[in-house]
Coordinates of C-alpha atoms in Angstrom, one line a residue:
X1 CA -32.9 9.1 -3.6
X2 CA -33.9 12.7 -4.8
X3 CA -33.1 15.6 -2.4
X4 CA -35.6 18.3 -1.9
X5 CA -34.8 21.9 -2.5
X6 CA -35.8 24.5 0.3
X7 CA -38.5 25.7 -2.1
X8 CA -39.8 22.2 -2.4
X9 CA -39.7 21.6 1.4
X10 CA -41.5 24.7 2.1
X11 CA -44.1 23.7 -0.5
X12 CA -44.3 20.2 1.2
X13 CA -44.8 21.9 4.6
X14 CA -47.8 23.7 3.5
X15 CA -49.6 20.6 2.3
X16 CA -48.9 18.9 5.4
X17 CA -50.3 22.1 7.4
X18 CA -53.4 22.2 5.1
X19 CA -54.0 18.6 5.8
X20 CA -53.4 19.2 9.7
X21 CA -55.9 22.1 9.8
X22 CA -58.4 20.1 7.5
X23 CA -58.7 17.4 10.4
X24 CA -58.7 19.9 13.2
X25 CA -61.4 20.6 15.6
X26 CA -59.5 23.1 17.6
X27 CA -61.8 26.5 18.1
X28 CA -59.3 28.4 20.5
X29 CA -55.6 29.0 19.9
X30 CA -54.7 29.8 23.6
X31 CA -55.0 27.7 26.9
X32 CA -57.3 29.1 29.4
X33 CA -54.4 28.4 32.2
X34 CA -51.4 30.3 31.1
X35 CA -49.2 29.3 33.9
X36 CA -46.3 27.2 32.9
X37 CA -46.7 23.6 34.1
X38 CA -44.0 21.8 36.4
X39 CA -41.1 20.3 34.8
X40 CA -41.5 16.7 33.3
X41 CA -39.2 14.0 35.0
X42 CA -37.0 11.8 33.1
X43 CA -39.3 9.0 33.9
X44 CA -42.0 10.8 32.1
X45 CA -40.1 11.3 29.0
X46 CA -39.0 7.7 29.1
X47 CA -42.6 6.5 29.5
X48 CA -43.5 8.6 26.3
X49 CA -40.6 6.9 24.4
X50 CA -41.8 3.4 25.3
X51 CA -45.5 4.4 24.2
X52 CA -44.0 5.9 21.1
X53 CA -43.5 2.2 20.0
X54 CA -47.5 2.2 19.3
X55 CA -47.0 5.2 16.8
X56 CA -48.5 3.2 14.0
X57 CA -51.2 0.7 15.8
X58 CA -54.1 3.0 14.5
X59 CA -52.6 4.2 11.3
X60 CA -55.1 5.2 8.8
X61 CA -55.3 7.3 5.7
X62 CA -57.3 10.2 7.0
X63 CA -54.9 11.1 10.1
X64 CA -52.0 8.7 9.5
X65 CA -50.1 8.3 12.9
X66 CA -52.4 10.9 14.9
X67 CA -53.9 8.3 17.2
X68 CA -50.6 6.7 18.1
X69 CA -49.0 10.2 18.5
X70 CA -51.6 11.3 21.1
X71 CA -51.1 7.8 23.0
X72 CA -47.4 8.7 23.4
X73 CA -48.2 12.0 24.8
X74 CA -51.3 11.5 26.8
X75 CA -49.9 10.7 30.2
X76 CA -47.7 13.8 30.1
X77 CA -50.4 15.9 28.7
X78 CA -52.5 14.9 31.8
X79 CA -49.6 16.1 34.1
X80 CA -49.2 19.4 32.3
X81 CA -53.0 20.4 31.8
X82 CA -54.8 20.2 35.2
X83 CA -57.9 22.4 33.4
X84 CA -60.1 19.9 31.6
X85 CA -60.7 22.2 29.0
X86 CA -57.1 22.9 28.1
X87 CA -56.5 19.2 28.2
X88 CA -59.2 18.9 25.8
X89 CA -57.9 21.4 23.3
X90 CA -54.6 19.8 23.5
X91 CA -56.0 16.4 22.8
X92 CA -58.1 17.6 19.7
X93 CA -54.6 19.2 18.5
X94 CA -52.8 16.1 18.8
X95 CA -55.4 14.1 17.1
X96 CA -54.7 16.0 13.6
X97 CA -53.1 14.7 10.7
X98 CA -49.6 13.6 11.5
X99 CA -46.9 11.4 9.7
X100 CA -43.2 11.2 10.2
X101 CA -40.7 8.2 10.7
X102 CA -41.7 6.1 13.8
X103 CA -38.1 5.7 14.9
X104 CA -37.2 9.3 15.3
X105 CA -40.7 10.5 16.4
X106 CA -39.6 10.9 19.9
X107 CA -37.3 13.9 19.1
X108 CA -40.3 15.7 17.9
X109 CA -42.6 14.6 21.0
X110 CA -39.8 15.9 23.3
X111 CA -40.1 19.5 21.6
X112 CA -43.7 19.5 21.7
X113 CA -44.0 18.5 25.5
X114 CA -41.4 21.3 26.2
X115 CA -43.9 23.8 24.3
X116 CA -47.0 22.3 25.9
X117 CA -45.4 22.9 29.4
X118 CA -44.6 26.4 28.7
X119 CA -48.2 26.7 27.4
X120 CA -47.5 28.0 23.7
X121 CA -50.1 28.9 21.5
X122 CA -51.8 25.9 19.9
X123 CA -51.1 27.2 16.4
X124 CA -47.4 27.6 17.1
X125 CA -47.3 24.0 18.5
X126 CA -49.1 22.7 15.3
X127 CA -46.5 24.6 13.0
X128 CA -43.5 23.2 14.8
X129 CA -45.1 19.6 14.5
X130 CA -45.6 20.2 10.8
X131 CA -42.3 21.6 10.1
X132 CA -40.2 18.9 11.8
X133 CA -42.2 15.7 10.5
X134 CA -41.2 16.1 6.9
X135 CA -37.1 16.5 7.6
X136 CA -37.5 13.8 10.4
X137 CA -38.9 11.4 7.8
X138 CA -36.3 12.0 5.2
X139 CA -33.3 11.5 7.7
X140 CA -35.2 8.5 9.3
X141 CA -35.6 6.9 5.9
X142 CA -31.8 7.5 4.8
X143 CA -30.5 6.7 8.0
X144 CA -32.3 3.3 8.7
X145 CA -33.7 1.9 5.6
X146 CA -30.8 2.8 3.4
X147 CA -27.9 2.5 5.8
X148 CA -28.3 1.0 9.0
X149 CA -30.6 -2.0 7.8
X150 CA -28.4 -3.2 5.0
X151 CA -25.2 -2.9 7.3
X152 CA -26.7 -4.8 10.2
X153 CA -28.3 -7.5 7.5
X154 CA -25.0 -7.9 5.9
X155 CA -23.4 -8.9 8.9
X156 CA -26.0 -11.2 10.0
X157 CA -26.2 -12.8 6.8
X158 CA -22.7 -13.3 6.5
X159 CA -22.6 -15.4 9.5
X160 CA -26.0 -17.2 8.8
X161 CA -24.5 -18.3 5.5
X162 CA -22.0 -20.0 7.6
X163 CA -24.4 -21.8 9.3
X164 CA -24.0 -19.9 12.7
X165 CA -27.3 -19.1 14.7
X166 CA -25.3 -15.8 15.9
X167 CA -26.3 -14.3 12.4
X168 CA -30.1 -13.4 13.3
X169 CA -29.0 -12.6 16.9
X170 CA -26.3 -10.3 15.8
X171 CA -28.7 -8.4 13.3
X172 CA -31.2 -7.9 15.9
X173 CA -28.7 -6.8 18.4
X174 CA -27.2 -4.3 16.4
X175 CA -30.1 -2.9 14.7
X176 CA -32.1 -2.4 17.8
X177 CA -29.2 -0.9 19.7
X178 CA -29.0 2.0 17.5
X179 CA -33.0 2.1 17.1
X180 CA -33.6 2.1 20.8
X181 CA -30.6 4.3 21.6
X182 CA -32.0 7.1 19.4
X183 CA -35.5 6.7 20.4
X184 CA -34.7 7.3 24.0
X185 CA -31.9 9.6 23.5
X186 CA -33.7 11.9 21.1
X187 CA -36.7 12.0 23.5
X188 CA -34.7 13.4 26.3
X189 CA -32.8 15.8 24.1
X190 CA -36.1 17.2 22.5
X191 CA -37.5 17.8 25.6
X192 CA -34.4 19.5 27.4
X193 CA -33.4 21.4 24.1
X194 CA -37.1 22.4 23.3
X195 CA -37.4 24.6 20.1
X196 CA -33.5 25.3 20.3
X197 CA -33.1 22.0 18.8
X198 CA -35.1 23.4 15.5
X199 CA -32.4 25.4 14.1
X200 CA -29.8 22.6 14.5
X201 CA -32.3 20.4 12.5
X202 CA -33.2 22.8 9.7
X203 CA -29.2 23.3 9.4
X204 CA -28.1 19.6 8.9
X205 CA -31.1 17.8 7.7
X206 CA -30.0 17.7 3.9
X207 CA -26.4 17.1 4.9
X208 CA -27.2 14.3 7.2
X209 CA -29.8 12.6 4.5
X210 CA -27.1 13.1 1.9
X211 CA -24.3 11.5 3.9
X212 CA -26.5 8.6 5.1
X213 CA -27.8 7.8 1.7
X214 CA -24.2 7.8 0.1
X215 CA -22.9 5.1 2.9
X216 CA -26.1 3.1 2.5
X217 CA -25.7 2.9 -1.4
X218 CA -22.1 2.0 -1.1
X219 CA -23.2 -0.8 1.3
X220 CA -25.9 -2.2 -1.1
X221 CA -23.5 -2.2 -3.8
X222 CA -21.1 -4.1 -1.7
X223 CA -23.8 -6.5 -0.9
X224 CA -24.6 -7.1 -4.4
X225 CA -21.3 -7.7 -5.5
X226 CA -20.9 -10.4 -2.5
X227 CA -24.1 -12.1 -2.6
X228 CA -25.4 -12.1 -6.1
X229 CA -23.8 -14.5 -8.6
X230 CA -24.8 -14.2 -12.4
X231 CA -23.9 -17.0 -14.6
X232 CA -24.0 -16.9 -18.4
X233 CA -23.6 -19.1 -21.4
X234 CA -22.0 -16.4 -23.5
X235 CA -18.3 -17.4 -24.6
X236 CA -16.0 -14.5 -25.5
X237 CA -13.3 -15.4 -28.1
X238 CA -10.3 -13.5 -28.5
X239 CA -8.3 -13.8 -31.6
X240 CA -4.7 -12.6 -31.6
X241 CA -3.4 -11.8 -34.9
X242 CA 0.6 -12.0 -35.0

């Protein structure tokens, strides 16, 4: 897995911003009602996290995950925006192009809801969405597909090969314990920390991706050595000369 430099990440963010703006129908940059909304409850954030499971249910090549993204946010947006025009602007904003890792998306959702509650300018909310979706996608791929999935699969397969039904059960339990723990934990952390979480994400993105990738590749190498057997007819003859 190649790691992007800061310049490459900035260029990618610019391309993502251009795609978001190309699918935008927002005509104003501020909400009419500038009064901060009431705090969202833990139940509201938990509901958002549950609805985020449908992030890719309406995936398409024009707006990617936009419909699922808005589906996760809409109950909280209705609670924040009592003004119909403001709600309309917010919904149009969140139907713009969007694409990130489906398991870590709740972290960004929490940050966005904190900004919506404070009635930030729409261009600022869009910029934060675009700036975070790339790093979270990279971290998620390295953490889940290259690290967690091989480890959990190795444990499950080792039991299954011995004829134990606990193999697939162990795989599903371990993988989803981490998955749902991060999905719900990051949702609440993102909302409570707000934009303060951005600096920590920016500082540790490459380190986290690099570390997770190293662990994942090590595990894959171990799996290959354990489960892959190669037989060859090649015979090596060693002649000893005395």
